[in-house]
Structure formats: structure tokens, C-alpha cells
Amino acid sequence: MAKVPSSVVAAGGLVGGYGVARWTKKRQLGGAVLAVAGAAAAQQWRARVGGRAAGALTAAYVAAFAGSHPLAKKVGAWPAVFGVAGAVALASWAVADRDTGRR
């Protein structure tokens, strides 16, 4: 069974967490989705590129979540979420996923 790339897990956690919170009107449930996906991505990052890079990517994930809030006031909620999810996915791909298809 093929593993889901960490970039997809991280972006999915940001988008999915927001979507669940919005559609269920339960922020805690969205936060749980965000946390579980973030932990899963962090585990993949650590296994692939080590602790230091995993820490940096995890910090980027948390910063993206926090940064989406003020960004949403300027561009709207969904565009903000998709924007930060894309940025995290790109960073994750560049650091941890880029070479996985060659192995």
C-alpha cells in the first residue's frame, strides 16, 4: 500500500480541520482533525528527514494555522486556508517528499 505523502497529509489537515469546524460548528472537532493530521505529518517528517527539519516543518504548520486567521480577514476564510495549506504542502514536498518517488 502506497503511503500518502506528508505534504498531502499536512495540507489536508489544514483544509480538513477548517472544513470540519465550519460544517459541524464545533471548533474543537476541527481542532482535533488539525492536530491528528499535524501529528501524522510530523511523524512522517521525522522518519524521512530527521528531527530538526521535522521541527521546522511542524512550526510552519502551526504558523500557517495561526496566520490563516488574520489573512482570512483580508482575503476570506477559504482562500486563506487554501493559501496557507498550499504553502505548507510546498514546503513539505520540498523538504521531505521530493525524493520519495525515486526510491
Short mmCIF file of N, CA and C in Angstrom, two decimals:
data_model
loop_
_atom_site.label_atom_id
_atom_site.label_comp_id
_atom_site.label_asym_id
_atom_site.label_seq_id
_atom_site.Cartn_x
_atom_site.Cartn_y
_atom_site.Cartn_z
N MET A 1 0.84 -1.18 0.00
CA MET A 1 0.00 0.00 0.00
C MET A 1 0.88 1.24 0.00
N ALA A 2 0.60 2.15 -0.89
CA ALA A 2 1.39 3.38 -1.00
C ALA A 2 1.06 4.32 0.14
N LYS A 3 2.08 4.97 0.66
CA LYS A 3 1.88 5.97 1.71
C LYS A 3 1.41 7.28 1.10
N VAL A 4 0.58 7.96 1.84
CA VAL A 4 0.15 9.30 1.43
C VAL A 4 1.30 10.25 1.73
N PRO A 5 1.72 11.06 0.77
CA PRO A 5 2.82 11.99 1.02
C PRO A 5 2.51 12.94 2.19
N SER A 6 3.55 13.27 2.93
CA SER A 6 3.37 14.15 4.08
C SER A 6 2.83 15.51 3.67
N SER A 7 3.15 15.96 2.47
CA SER A 7 2.64 17.24 2.01
C SER A 7 1.12 17.21 1.87
N VAL A 8 0.58 16.08 1.43
CA VAL A 8 -0.87 15.92 1.30
C VAL A 8 -1.52 15.81 2.68
N VAL A 9 -0.88 15.10 3.59
CA VAL A 9 -1.40 14.96 4.95
C VAL A 9 -1.47 16.34 5.63
N ALA A 10 -0.41 17.11 5.51
CA ALA A 10 -0.37 18.43 6.16
C ALA A 10 -1.41 19.38 5.57
N ALA A 11 -1.46 19.46 4.24
CA ALA A 11 -2.44 20.34 3.61
C ALA A 11 -3.86 19.87 3.91
N GLY A 12 -4.06 18.56 3.89
CA GLY A 12 -5.38 18.01 4.22
C GLY A 12 -5.80 18.31 5.64
N GLY A 13 -4.84 18.34 6.56
CA GLY A 13 -5.15 18.68 7.94
C GLY A 13 -5.61 20.11 8.10
N LEU A 14 -4.97 21.02 7.38
CA LEU A 14 -5.38 22.42 7.46
C LEU A 14 -6.74 22.64 6.82
N VAL A 15 -6.93 22.12 5.63
CA VAL A 15 -8.21 22.28 4.93
C VAL A 15 -9.30 21.49 5.63
N GLY A 16 -9.00 20.25 5.97
CA GLY A 16 -9.99 19.40 6.63
C GLY A 16 -10.39 19.92 8.01
N GLY A 17 -9.42 20.39 8.76
CA GLY A 17 -9.72 20.94 10.09
C GLY A 17 -10.67 22.12 10.00
N TYR A 18 -10.38 23.02 9.06
CA TYR A 18 -11.27 24.17 8.90
C TYR A 18 -12.65 23.72 8.41
N GLY A 19 -12.67 22.83 7.44
CA GLY A 19 -13.95 22.36 6.90
C GLY A 19 -14.81 21.70 7.95
N VAL A 20 -14.22 20.83 8.75
CA VAL A 20 -14.97 20.15 9.81
C VAL A 20 -15.48 21.16 10.83
N ALA A 21 -14.64 22.11 11.23
CA ALA A 21 -15.07 23.12 12.20
C ALA A 21 -16.22 23.96 11.65
N ARG A 22 -16.11 24.32 10.40
CA ARG A 22 -17.14 25.17 9.79
C ARG A 22 -18.46 24.42 9.61
N TRP A 23 -18.39 23.19 9.08
CA TRP A 23 -19.62 22.46 8.76
C TRP A 23 -20.31 21.86 9.97
N THR A 24 -19.54 21.51 11.01
CA THR A 24 -20.17 20.96 12.21
C THR A 24 -20.47 22.04 13.24
N LYS A 25 -19.88 23.22 13.04
CA LYS A 25 -19.97 24.32 14.01
C LYS A 25 -19.38 23.94 15.37
N LYS A 26 -18.42 23.02 15.33
CA LYS A 26 -17.71 22.59 16.53
C LYS A 26 -16.21 22.79 16.30
N ARG A 27 -15.71 23.89 16.82
CA ARG A 27 -14.30 24.23 16.61
C ARG A 27 -13.37 23.17 17.18
N GLN A 28 -13.78 22.55 18.29
CA GLN A 28 -12.93 21.53 18.91
C GLN A 28 -12.75 20.33 17.99
N LEU A 29 -13.80 19.97 17.27
CA LEU A 29 -13.71 18.84 16.35
C LEU A 29 -12.76 19.18 15.19
N GLY A 30 -12.86 20.39 14.68
CA GLY A 30 -11.92 20.83 13.64
C GLY A 30 -10.50 20.86 14.17
N GLY A 31 -10.33 21.28 15.41
CA GLY A 31 -9.01 21.29 16.03
C GLY A 31 -8.44 19.89 16.18
N ALA A 32 -9.31 18.93 16.46
CA ALA A 32 -8.85 17.54 16.57
C ALA A 32 -8.36 17.02 15.22
N VAL A 33 -9.08 17.35 14.15
CA VAL A 33 -8.64 16.95 12.81
C VAL A 33 -7.30 17.59 12.50
N LEU A 34 -7.17 18.88 12.78
CA LEU A 34 -5.92 19.60 12.56
C LEU A 34 -4.77 18.96 13.34
N ALA A 35 -5.01 18.62 14.60
CA ALA A 35 -3.96 18.05 15.44
C ALA A 35 -3.56 16.65 15.00
N VAL A 36 -4.53 15.81 14.68
CA VAL A 36 -4.21 14.44 14.26
C VAL A 36 -3.41 14.45 12.95
N ALA A 37 -3.85 15.25 12.00
CA ALA A 37 -3.12 15.34 10.73
C ALA A 37 -1.73 15.93 10.94
N GLY A 38 -1.62 16.93 11.78
CA GLY A 38 -0.32 17.52 12.07
C GLY A 38 0.63 16.53 12.72
N ALA A 39 0.11 15.73 13.65
CA ALA A 39 0.93 14.71 14.30
C ALA A 39 1.36 13.63 13.30
N ALA A 40 0.46 13.24 12.42
CA ALA A 40 0.79 12.23 11.41
C ALA A 40 1.85 12.76 10.45
N ALA A 41 1.70 14.01 10.02
CA ALA A 41 2.69 14.60 9.12
C ALA A 41 4.03 14.73 9.84
N ALA A 42 4.02 15.16 11.08
CA ALA A 42 5.25 15.32 11.84
C ALA A 42 5.98 13.98 12.00
N GLN A 43 5.24 12.93 12.20
CA GLN A 43 5.84 11.60 12.31
C GLN A 43 6.51 11.20 11.00
N GLN A 44 5.85 11.48 9.88
CA GLN A 44 6.46 11.19 8.58
C GLN A 44 7.70 12.06 8.35
N TRP A 45 7.60 13.33 8.68
CA TRP A 45 8.74 14.23 8.51
C TRP A 45 9.94 13.75 9.31
N ARG A 46 9.71 13.37 10.55
CA ARG A 46 10.79 12.91 11.42
C ARG A 46 11.46 11.66 10.85
N ALA A 47 10.64 10.74 10.36
CA ALA A 47 11.18 9.49 9.80
C ALA A 47 11.97 9.75 8.51
N ARG A 48 11.55 10.70 7.73
CA ARG A 48 12.18 10.94 6.43
C ARG A 48 13.38 11.87 6.48
N VAL A 49 13.28 12.93 7.27
CA VAL A 49 14.34 13.95 7.22
C VAL A 49 14.93 14.32 8.57
N GLY A 50 14.52 13.66 9.63
CA GLY A 50 15.11 13.90 10.94
C GLY A 50 14.39 14.96 11.76
N GLY A 51 14.82 15.06 13.00
CA GLY A 51 14.15 15.91 13.97
C GLY A 51 14.19 17.39 13.71
N ARG A 52 15.34 17.90 13.27
CA ARG A 52 15.46 19.34 13.06
C ARG A 52 14.53 19.81 11.94
N ALA A 53 14.55 19.13 10.81
CA ALA A 53 13.68 19.51 9.70
C ALA A 53 12.22 19.28 10.06
N ALA A 54 11.95 18.20 10.78
CA ALA A 54 10.57 17.93 11.21
C ALA A 54 10.07 19.03 12.13
N GLY A 55 10.94 19.50 13.01
CA GLY A 55 10.57 20.61 13.89
C GLY A 55 10.26 21.88 13.12
N ALA A 56 11.07 22.15 12.11
CA ALA A 56 10.84 23.34 11.29
C ALA A 56 9.53 23.23 10.51
N LEU A 57 9.26 22.06 9.96
CA LEU A 57 8.01 21.87 9.22
C LEU A 57 6.80 21.91 10.14
N THR A 58 6.95 21.38 11.34
CA THR A 58 5.86 21.45 12.31
C THR A 58 5.60 22.90 12.72
N ALA A 59 6.65 23.66 12.90
CA ALA A 59 6.49 25.09 13.21
C ALA A 59 5.80 25.81 12.07
N ALA A 60 6.14 25.45 10.83
CA ALA A 60 5.48 26.05 9.67
C ALA A 60 3.99 25.69 9.65
N TYR A 61 3.65 24.46 10.01
CA TYR A 61 2.26 24.00 10.05
C TYR A 61 1.46 24.83 11.08
N VAL A 62 2.03 24.98 12.27
CA VAL A 62 1.36 25.76 13.33
C VAL A 62 1.28 27.23 12.93
N ALA A 63 2.34 27.77 12.34
CA ALA A 63 2.33 29.17 11.90
C ALA A 63 1.30 29.38 10.80
N ALA A 64 1.14 28.40 9.93
CA ALA A 64 0.15 28.51 8.86
C ALA A 64 -1.26 28.55 9.45
N PHE A 65 -1.51 27.70 10.42
CA PHE A 65 -2.82 27.71 11.08
C PHE A 65 -3.07 29.07 11.73
N ALA A 66 -2.10 29.55 12.48
CA ALA A 66 -2.26 30.85 13.16
C ALA A 66 -2.36 31.99 12.14
N GLY A 67 -1.55 31.94 11.11
CA GLY A 67 -1.54 33.01 10.11
C GLY A 67 -2.77 33.05 9.24
N SER A 68 -3.48 31.92 9.15
CA SER A 68 -4.68 31.90 8.31
C SER A 68 -5.78 32.80 8.89
N HIS A 69 -5.76 33.00 10.20
CA HIS A 69 -6.81 33.81 10.83
C HIS A 69 -6.75 35.29 10.41
N PRO A 70 -5.62 35.95 10.58
CA PRO A 70 -5.58 37.35 10.11
C PRO A 70 -5.67 37.46 8.59
N LEU A 71 -5.12 36.48 7.89
CA LEU A 71 -5.21 36.50 6.43
C LEU A 71 -6.67 36.40 5.97
N ALA A 72 -7.46 35.62 6.69
CA ALA A 72 -8.87 35.44 6.34
C ALA A 72 -9.64 36.77 6.40
N LYS A 73 -9.23 37.66 7.27
CA LYS A 73 -9.89 38.97 7.36
C LYS A 73 -9.64 39.81 6.11
N LYS A 74 -8.56 39.51 5.41
CA LYS A 74 -8.22 40.28 4.21
C LYS A 74 -8.73 39.65 2.93
N VAL A 75 -8.67 38.31 2.84
CA VAL A 75 -8.99 37.65 1.57
C VAL A 75 -10.18 36.69 1.66
N GLY A 76 -10.69 36.44 2.87
CA GLY A 76 -11.77 35.48 3.05
C GLY A 76 -11.23 34.19 3.64
N ALA A 77 -12.13 33.45 4.27
CA ALA A 77 -11.71 32.26 5.01
C ALA A 77 -11.14 31.16 4.11
N TRP A 78 -11.92 30.74 3.12
CA TRP A 78 -11.45 29.64 2.27
C TRP A 78 -10.20 29.99 1.49
N PRO A 79 -10.11 31.17 0.88
CA PRO A 79 -8.85 31.49 0.20
C PRO A 79 -7.64 31.49 1.14
N ALA A 80 -7.84 31.96 2.36
CA ALA A 80 -6.75 31.96 3.33
C ALA A 80 -6.33 30.54 3.68
N VAL A 81 -7.30 29.68 3.93
CA VAL A 81 -6.99 28.30 4.29
C VAL A 81 -6.28 27.59 3.13
N PHE A 82 -6.81 27.75 1.92
CA PHE A 82 -6.17 27.11 0.77
C PHE A 82 -4.76 27.68 0.53
N GLY A 83 -4.60 28.96 0.75
CA GLY A 83 -3.28 29.58 0.56
C GLY A 83 -2.24 29.04 1.52
N VAL A 84 -2.58 29.00 2.81
CA VAL A 84 -1.60 28.51 3.78
C VAL A 84 -1.39 27.00 3.63
N ALA A 85 -2.44 26.27 3.26
CA ALA A 85 -2.30 24.83 3.04
C ALA A 85 -1.36 24.58 1.87
N GLY A 86 -1.49 25.36 0.82
CA GLY A 86 -0.60 25.23 -0.32
C GLY A 86 0.84 25.54 0.04
N ALA A 87 1.04 26.56 0.85
CA ALA A 87 2.39 26.92 1.27
C ALA A 87 3.03 25.81 2.10
N VAL A 88 2.26 25.24 3.01
CA VAL A 88 2.78 24.15 3.84
C VAL A 88 3.05 22.91 2.98
N ALA A 89 2.14 22.63 2.06
CA ALA A 89 2.34 21.48 1.17
C ALA A 89 3.61 21.64 0.36
N LEU A 90 3.83 22.83 -0.18
CA LEU A 90 5.03 23.08 -0.97
C LEU A 90 6.30 22.92 -0.13
N ALA A 91 6.29 23.48 1.07
CA ALA A 91 7.45 23.35 1.96
C ALA A 91 7.70 21.89 2.32
N SER A 92 6.64 21.17 2.63
CA SER A 92 6.76 19.76 2.99
C SER A 92 7.29 18.94 1.81
N TRP A 93 6.76 19.22 0.63
CA TRP A 93 7.24 18.50 -0.55
C TRP A 93 8.73 18.77 -0.79
N ALA A 94 9.10 20.04 -0.70
CA ALA A 94 10.48 20.43 -0.98
C ALA A 94 11.47 19.81 0.02
N VAL A 95 11.06 19.73 1.27
CA VAL A 95 11.97 19.25 2.31
C VAL A 95 11.91 17.72 2.47
N ALA A 96 10.70 17.15 2.44
CA ALA A 96 10.55 15.74 2.82
C ALA A 96 10.06 14.79 1.74
N ASP A 97 9.31 15.28 0.77
CA ASP A 97 8.65 14.36 -0.17
C ASP A 97 9.29 14.31 -1.56
N ARG A 98 10.08 15.27 -1.90
CA ARG A 98 10.57 15.40 -3.28
C ARG A 98 11.24 14.14 -3.79
N ASP A 99 12.04 13.50 -2.99
CA ASP A 99 12.82 12.34 -3.44
C ASP A 99 12.14 11.00 -3.16
N THR A 100 10.97 10.99 -2.57
CA THR A 100 10.35 9.71 -2.21
C THR A 100 9.93 8.89 -3.41
N GLY A 101 9.64 9.51 -4.53
CA GLY A 101 9.23 8.77 -5.71
C GLY A 101 10.40 8.09 -6.41
N ARG A 102 11.61 8.45 -6.08
CA ARG A 102 12.80 7.91 -6.75
C ARG A 102 13.36 6.69 -6.04
N ARG A 103 12.88 6.37 -4.89
CA ARG A 103 13.44 5.26 -4.10
C ARG A 103 12.87 3.95 -4.47
#
